Amino acid sequence: MDSGLILLIFLAFLFAWGLNRLRRALRLGPMAYTGVVVVFVLVSLALWGQTFR
């Protein structure tokens, strides 16, 4: 398995944990939460794709 992918998965878990705490603090709705998650996934996939060029 690629070490970059392992790092990406670790960062995703860390991001989800932090976002969960932030969501409780700011009382974000499910739509805002989903939007932030989708943006994070797209950005991380774009960065991961750049490593192959």
PDB file of N, CA, C and O in Angstrom, residues 1-51:
ATOM      1  N   MET A   1       0.840  -1.196   0.000  1.00  0.00           N
ATOM      2  CA  MET A   1       0.000   0.000   0.000  1.00  0.00           C
ATOM      3  C   MET A   1       0.876   1.247   0.000  1.00  0.00           C
ATOM      4  O   MET A   1       1.938   1.282   0.597  1.00  0.00           O
ATOM      5  N   ASP A   2       0.403   2.259  -0.688  1.00  0.00           N
ATOM      6  CA  ASP A   2       1.165   3.498  -0.820  1.00  0.00           C
ATOM      7  C   ASP A   2       1.172   4.273   0.495  1.00  0.00           C
ATOM      8  O   ASP A   2       0.136   4.436   1.132  1.00  0.00           O
ATOM      9  N   SER A   3       2.336   4.745   0.900  1.00  0.00           N
ATOM     10  CA  SER A   3       2.444   5.464   2.178  1.00  0.00           C
ATOM     11  C   SER A   3       1.671   6.784   2.140  1.00  0.00           C
ATOM     12  O   SER A   3       1.167   7.236   3.157  1.00  0.00           O
ATOM     13  N   GLY A   4       1.580   7.401   0.962  1.00  0.00           N
ATOM     14  CA  GLY A   4       0.814   8.641   0.825  1.00  0.00           C
ATOM     15  C   GLY A   4      -0.657   8.411   1.093  1.00  0.00           C
ATOM     16  O   GLY A   4      -1.337   9.253   1.694  1.00  0.00           O
ATOM     17  N   LEU A   5      -1.160   7.251   0.670  1.00  0.00           N
ATOM     18  CA  LEU A   5      -2.565   6.911   0.879  1.00  0.00           C
ATOM     19  C   LEU A   5      -2.845   6.664   2.358  1.00  0.00           C
ATOM     20  O   LEU A   5      -3.871   7.084   2.878  1.00  0.00           O
ATOM     21  N   ILE A   6      -1.895   6.009   3.040  1.00  0.00           N
ATOM     22  CA  ILE A   6      -2.034   5.767   4.484  1.00  0.00           C
ATOM     23  C   ILE A   6      -2.076   7.102   5.229  1.00  0.00           C
ATOM     24  O   ILE A   6      -2.908   7.301   6.115  1.00  0.00           O
ATOM     25  N   LEU A   7      -1.205   8.030   4.845  1.00  0.00           N
ATOM     26  CA  LEU A   7      -1.183   9.354   5.450  1.00  0.00           C
ATOM     27  C   LEU A   7      -2.501  10.081   5.202  1.00  0.00           C
ATOM     28  O   LEU A   7      -3.046  10.735   6.092  1.00  0.00           O
ATOM     29  N   LEU A   8      -3.036   9.940   3.985  1.00  0.00           N
ATOM     30  CA  LEU A   8      -4.300  10.583   3.618  1.00  0.00           C
ATOM     31  C   LEU A   8      -5.445  10.055   4.480  1.00  0.00           C
ATOM     32  O   LEU A   8      -6.270  10.827   4.963  1.00  0.00           O
ATOM     33  N   ILE A   9      -5.475   8.740   4.696  1.00  0.00           N
ATOM     34  CA  ILE A   9      -6.521   8.128   5.526  1.00  0.00           C
ATOM     35  C   ILE A   9      -6.400   8.614   6.971  1.00  0.00           C
ATOM     36  O   ILE A   9      -7.393   8.961   7.607  1.00  0.00           O
ATOM     37  N   PHE A  10      -5.165   8.681   7.471  1.00  0.00           N
ATOM     38  CA  PHE A  10      -4.930   9.185   8.822  1.00  0.00           C
ATOM     39  C   PHE A  10      -5.394  10.633   8.964  1.00  0.00           C
ATOM     40  O   PHE A  10      -6.070  10.988   9.931  1.00  0.00           O
ATOM     41  N   LEU A  11      -5.064  11.463   7.980  1.00  0.00           N
ATOM     42  CA  LEU A  11      -5.481  12.862   8.009  1.00  0.00           C
ATOM     43  C   LEU A  11      -6.999  12.983   7.930  1.00  0.00           C
ATOM     44  O   LEU A  11      -7.586  13.861   8.561  1.00  0.00           O
ATOM     45  N   ALA A  12      -7.635  12.083   7.155  1.00  0.00           N
ATOM     46  CA  ALA A  12      -9.096  12.102   7.041  1.00  0.00           C
ATOM     47  C   ALA A  12      -9.748  11.797   8.385  1.00  0.00           C
ATOM     48  O   ALA A  12     -10.724  12.448   8.772  1.00  0.00           O
ATOM     49  N   PHE A  13      -9.213  10.812   9.115  1.00  0.00           N
ATOM     50  CA  PHE A  13      -9.749  10.490  10.446  1.00  0.00           C
ATOM     51  C   PHE A  13      -9.548  11.655  11.412  1.00  0.00           C
ATOM     52  O   PHE A  13     -10.439  12.011  12.177  1.00  0.00           O
ATOM     53  N   LEU A  14      -8.363  12.274  11.357  1.00  0.00           N
ATOM     54  CA  LEU A  14      -8.065  13.415  12.205  1.00  0.00           C
ATOM     55  C   LEU A  14      -8.999  14.578  11.887  1.00  0.00           C
ATOM     56  O   LEU A  14      -9.539  15.231  12.779  1.00  0.00           O
ATOM     57  N   PHE A  15      -9.228  14.813  10.594  1.00  0.00           N
ATOM     58  CA  PHE A  15     -10.126  15.877  10.140  1.00  0.00           C
ATOM     59  C   PHE A  15     -11.553  15.618  10.607  1.00  0.00           C
ATOM     60  O   PHE A  15     -12.234  16.524  11.086  1.00  0.00           O
ATOM     61  N   ALA A  16     -12.006  14.357  10.493  1.00  0.00           N
ATOM     62  CA  ALA A  16     -13.370  14.003  10.901  1.00  0.00           C
ATOM     63  C   ALA A  16     -13.559  14.210  12.404  1.00  0.00           C
ATOM     64  O   ALA A  16     -14.588  14.729  12.840  1.00  0.00           O
ATOM     65  N   TRP A  17     -12.540  13.841  13.179  1.00  0.00           N
ATOM     66  CA  TRP A  17     -12.605  14.024  14.628  1.00  0.00           C
ATOM     67  C   TRP A  17     -12.685  15.511  14.983  1.00  0.00           C
ATOM     68  O   TRP A  17     -13.520  15.936  15.779  1.00  0.00           O
ATOM     69  N   GLY A  18     -11.826  16.309  14.350  1.00  0.00           N
ATOM     70  CA  GLY A  18     -11.829  17.756  14.587  1.00  0.00           C
ATOM     71  C   GLY A  18     -13.125  18.405  14.133  1.00  0.00           C
ATOM     72  O   GLY A  18     -13.669  19.277  14.805  1.00  0.00           O
ATOM     73  N   LEU A  19     -13.644  17.954  12.995  1.00  0.00           N
ATOM     74  CA  LEU A  19     -14.885  18.508  12.460  1.00  0.00           C
ATOM     75  C   LEU A  19     -16.061  18.177  13.365  1.00  0.00           C
ATOM     76  O   LEU A  19     -16.958  18.987  13.553  1.00  0.00           O
ATOM     77  N   ASN A  20     -16.040  16.988  13.947  1.00  0.00           N
ATOM     78  CA  ASN A  20     -17.100  16.582  14.863  1.00  0.00           C
ATOM     79  C   ASN A  20     -17.129  17.496  16.086  1.00  0.00           C
ATOM     80  O   ASN A  20     -18.194  17.927  16.532  1.00  0.00           O
ATOM     81  N   ARG A  21     -15.946  17.811  16.629  1.00  0.00           N
ATOM     82  CA  ARG A  21     -15.863  18.721  17.773  1.00  0.00           C
ATOM     83  C   ARG A  21     -16.315  20.123  17.375  1.00  0.00           C
ATOM     84  O   ARG A  21     -17.022  20.795  18.121  1.00  0.00           O
ATOM     85  N   LEU A  22     -15.907  20.566  16.187  1.00  0.00           N
ATOM     86  CA  LEU A  22     -16.279  21.885  15.691  1.00  0.00           C
ATOM     87  C   LEU A  22     -17.787  21.966  15.452  1.00  0.00           C
ATOM     88  O   LEU A  22     -18.413  22.975  15.753  1.00  0.00           O
ATOM     89  N   ARG A  23     -18.360  20.879  14.933  1.00  0.00           N
ATOM     90  CA  ARG A  23     -19.792  20.844  14.660  1.00  0.00           C
ATOM     91  C   ARG A  23     -20.592  20.985  15.956  1.00  0.00           C
ATOM     92  O   ARG A  23     -21.600  21.676  15.995  1.00  0.00           O
ATOM     93  N   ARG A  24     -20.123  20.338  17.016  1.00  0.00           N
ATOM     94  CA  ARG A  24     -20.810  20.464  18.309  1.00  0.00           C
ATOM     95  C   ARG A  24     -20.683  21.894  18.847  1.00  0.00           C
ATOM     96  O   ARG A  24     -21.629  22.431  19.407  1.00  0.00           O
ATOM     97  N   ALA A  25     -19.503  22.494  18.661  1.00  0.00           N
ATOM     98  CA  ALA A  25     -19.270  23.849  19.169  1.00  0.00           C
ATOM     99  C   ALA A  25     -20.103  24.884  18.413  1.00  0.00           C
ATOM    100  O   ALA A  25     -20.661  25.795  19.003  1.00  0.00           O
ATOM    101  N   LEU A  26     -20.192  24.732  17.087  1.00  0.00           N
ATOM    102  CA  LEU A  26     -20.899  25.714  16.260  1.00  0.00           C
ATOM    103  C   LEU A  26     -22.348  25.333  15.970  1.00  0.00           C
ATOM    104  O   LEU A  26     -23.079  26.118  15.386  1.00  0.00           O
ATOM    105  N   ARG A  27     -22.745  24.106  16.347  1.00  0.00           N
ATOM    106  CA  ARG A  27     -24.090  23.576  16.082  1.00  0.00           C
ATOM    107  C   ARG A  27     -24.430  23.643  14.596  1.00  0.00           C
ATOM    108  O   ARG A  27     -25.462  24.193  14.204  1.00  0.00           O
ATOM    109  N   LEU A  28     -23.534  23.111  13.770  1.00  0.00           N
ATOM    110  CA  LEU A  28     -23.774  23.063  12.327  1.00  0.00           C
ATOM    111  C   LEU A  28     -24.862  22.042  12.015  1.00  0.00           C
ATOM    112  O   LEU A  28     -24.960  21.013  12.662  1.00  0.00           O
ATOM    113  N   GLY A  29     -25.636  22.324  10.981  1.00  0.00           N
ATOM    114  CA  GLY A  29     -26.657  21.373  10.541  1.00  0.00           C
ATOM    115  C   GLY A  29     -26.026  20.267   9.715  1.00  0.00           C
ATOM    116  O   GLY A  29     -24.867  20.355   9.311  1.00  0.00           O
ATOM    117  N   PRO A  30     -26.788  19.215   9.437  1.00  0.00           N
ATOM    118  CA  PRO A  30     -26.253  18.088   8.648  1.00  0.00           C
ATOM    119  C   PRO A  30     -25.836  18.486   7.231  1.00  0.00           C
ATOM    120  O   PRO A  30     -24.885  17.939   6.686  1.00  0.00           O
ATOM    121  N   MET A  31     -26.524  19.468   6.626  1.00  0.00           N
ATOM    122  CA  MET A  31     -26.160  19.887   5.264  1.00  0.00           C
ATOM    123  C   MET A  31     -24.810  20.591   5.245  1.00  0.00           C
ATOM    124  O   MET A  31     -23.981  20.339   4.375  1.00  0.00           O
ATOM    125  N   ALA A  32     -24.566  21.463   6.214  1.00  0.00           N
ATOM    126  CA  ALA A  32     -23.278  22.164   6.299  1.00  0.00           C
ATOM    127  C   ALA A  32     -22.155  21.164   6.570  1.00  0.00           C
ATOM    128  O   ALA A  32     -21.075  21.245   5.978  1.00  0.00           O
ATOM    129  N   TYR A  33     -22.435  20.201   7.447  1.00  0.00           N
ATOM    130  CA  TYR A  33     -21.459  19.161   7.785  1.00  0.00           C
ATOM    131  C   TYR A  33     -21.100  18.338   6.543  1.00  0.00           C
ATOM    132  O   TYR A  33     -19.934  18.117   6.243  1.00  0.00           O
ATOM    133  N   THR A  34     -22.136  17.930   5.794  1.00  0.00           N
ATOM    134  CA  THR A  34     -21.919  17.157   4.565  1.00  0.00           C
ATOM    135  C   THR A  34     -21.134  17.963   3.541  1.00  0.00           C
ATOM    136  O   THR A  34     -20.228  17.439   2.890  1.00  0.00           O
ATOM    137  N   GLY A  35     -21.453  19.247   3.421  1.00  0.00           N
ATOM    138  CA  GLY A  35     -20.748  20.112   2.472  1.00  0.00           C
ATOM    139  C   GLY A  35     -19.264  20.210   2.782  1.00  0.00           C
ATOM    140  O   GLY A  35     -18.430  20.113   1.888  1.00  0.00           O
ATOM    141  N   VAL A  36     -18.933  20.370   4.060  1.00  0.00           N
ATOM    142  CA  VAL A  36     -17.528  20.465   4.464  1.00  0.00           C
ATOM    143  C   VAL A  36     -16.805  19.149   4.176  1.00  0.00           C
ATOM    144  O   VAL A  36     -15.680  19.147   3.682  1.00  0.00           O
ATOM    145  N   VAL A  37     -17.478  18.011   4.455  1.00  0.00           N
ATOM    146  CA  VAL A  37     -16.869  16.700   4.209  1.00  0.00           C
ATOM    147  C   VAL A  37     -16.611  16.498   2.717  1.00  0.00           C
ATOM    148  O   VAL A  37     -15.541  16.049   2.312  1.00  0.00           O
ATOM    149  N   VAL A  38     -17.588  16.849   1.870  1.00  0.00           N
ATOM    150  CA  VAL A  38     -17.436  16.694   0.419  1.00  0.00           C
ATOM    151  C   VAL A  38     -16.281  17.543  -0.098  1.00  0.00           C
ATOM    152  O   VAL A  38     -15.463  17.077  -0.896  1.00  0.00           O
ATOM    153  N   VAL A  39     -16.186  18.791   0.362  1.00  0.00           N
ATOM    154  CA  VAL A  39     -15.084  19.671  -0.057  1.00  0.00           C
ATOM    155  C   VAL A  39     -13.741  19.080   0.358  1.00  0.00           C
ATOM    156  O   VAL A  39     -12.799  19.048  -0.431  1.00  0.00           O
ATOM    157  N   PHE A  40     -13.659  18.554   1.596  1.00  0.00           N
ATOM    158  CA  PHE A  40     -12.417  17.960   2.070  1.00  0.00           C
ATOM    159  C   PHE A  40     -12.017  16.756   1.216  1.00  0.00           C
ATOM    160  O   PHE A  40     -10.857  16.604   0.841  1.00  0.00           O
ATOM    161  N   VAL A  41     -12.997  15.904   0.890  1.00  0.00           N
ATOM    162  CA  VAL A  41     -12.714  14.715   0.074  1.00  0.00           C
ATOM    163  C   VAL A  41     -12.213  15.122  -1.311  1.00  0.00           C
ATOM    164  O   VAL A  41     -11.227  14.567  -1.803  1.00  0.00           O
ATOM    165  N   LEU A  42     -12.854  16.105  -1.938  1.00  0.00           N
ATOM    166  CA  LEU A  42     -12.429  16.556  -3.265  1.00  0.00           C
ATOM    167  C   LEU A  42     -11.024  17.143  -3.232  1.00  0.00           C
ATOM    168  O   LEU A  42     -10.200  16.848  -4.108  1.00  0.00           O
ATOM    169  N   VAL A  43     -10.735  17.960  -2.230  1.00  0.00           N
ATOM    170  CA  VAL A  43      -9.400  18.566  -2.115  1.00  0.00           C
ATOM    171  C   VAL A  43      -8.334  17.500  -1.881  1.00  0.00           C
ATOM    172  O   VAL A  43      -7.277  17.507  -2.512  1.00  0.00           O
ATOM    173  N   SER A  44      -8.626  16.538  -0.980  1.00  0.00           N
ATOM    174  CA  SER A  44      -7.640  15.497  -0.689  1.00  0.00           C
ATOM    175  C   SER A  44      -7.405  14.597  -1.899  1.00  0.00           C
ATOM    176  O   SER A  44      -6.277  14.201  -2.173  1.00  0.00           O
ATOM    177  N   LEU A  45      -8.460  14.283  -2.659  1.00  0.00           N
ATOM    178  CA  LEU A  45      -8.291  13.490  -3.872  1.00  0.00           C
ATOM    179  C   LEU A  45      -7.488  14.251  -4.917  1.00  0.00           C
ATOM    180  O   LEU A  45      -6.656  13.675  -5.615  1.00  0.00           O
ATOM    181  N   ALA A  46      -7.712  15.558  -5.027  1.00  0.00           N
ATOM    182  CA  ALA A  46      -6.953  16.372  -5.977  1.00  0.00           C
ATOM    183  C   ALA A  46      -5.473  16.392  -5.601  1.00  0.00           C
ATOM    184  O   ALA A  46      -4.592  16.243  -6.458  1.00  0.00           O
ATOM    185  N   LEU A  47      -5.178  16.559  -4.291  1.00  0.00           N
ATOM    186  CA  LEU A  47      -3.788  16.559  -3.842  1.00  0.00           C
ATOM    187  C   LEU A  47      -3.143  15.192  -4.044  1.00  0.00           C
ATOM    188  O   LEU A  47      -1.993  15.096  -4.468  1.00  0.00           O
ATOM    189  N   TRP A  48      -3.912  14.117  -3.773  1.00  0.00           N
ATOM    190  CA  TRP A  48      -3.383  12.767  -3.955  1.00  0.00           C
ATOM    191  C   TRP A  48      -3.108  12.496  -5.441  1.00  0.00           C
ATOM    192  O   TRP A  48      -2.116  11.882  -5.798  1.00  0.00           O
ATOM    193  N   GLY A  49      -3.986  12.992  -6.303  1.00  0.00           N
ATOM    194  CA  GLY A  49      -3.801  12.823  -7.758  1.00  0.00           C
ATOM    195  C   GLY A  49      -2.570  13.547  -8.261  1.00  0.00           C
ATOM    196  O   GLY A  49      -1.918  13.099  -9.199  1.00  0.00           O
ATOM    197  N   GLN A  50      -2.233  14.673  -7.650  1.00  0.00           N
ATOM    198  CA  GLN A  50      -1.057  15.444  -8.071  1.00  0.00           C
ATOM    199  C   GLN A  50       0.243  14.675  -7.824  1.00  0.00           C
ATOM    200  O   GLN A  50       1.232  14.912  -8.520  1.00  0.00           O
ATOM    201  N   THR A  51       0.261  13.758  -6.867  1.00  0.00           N
ATOM    202  CA  THR A  51       1.495  13.051  -6.547  1.00  0.00           C
ATOM    203  C   THR A  51       1.901  12.077  -7.649  1.00  0.00           C
ATOM    204  O   THR A  51       3.043  11.643  -7.711  1.00  0.00           O
TER     205      THR A  51
END
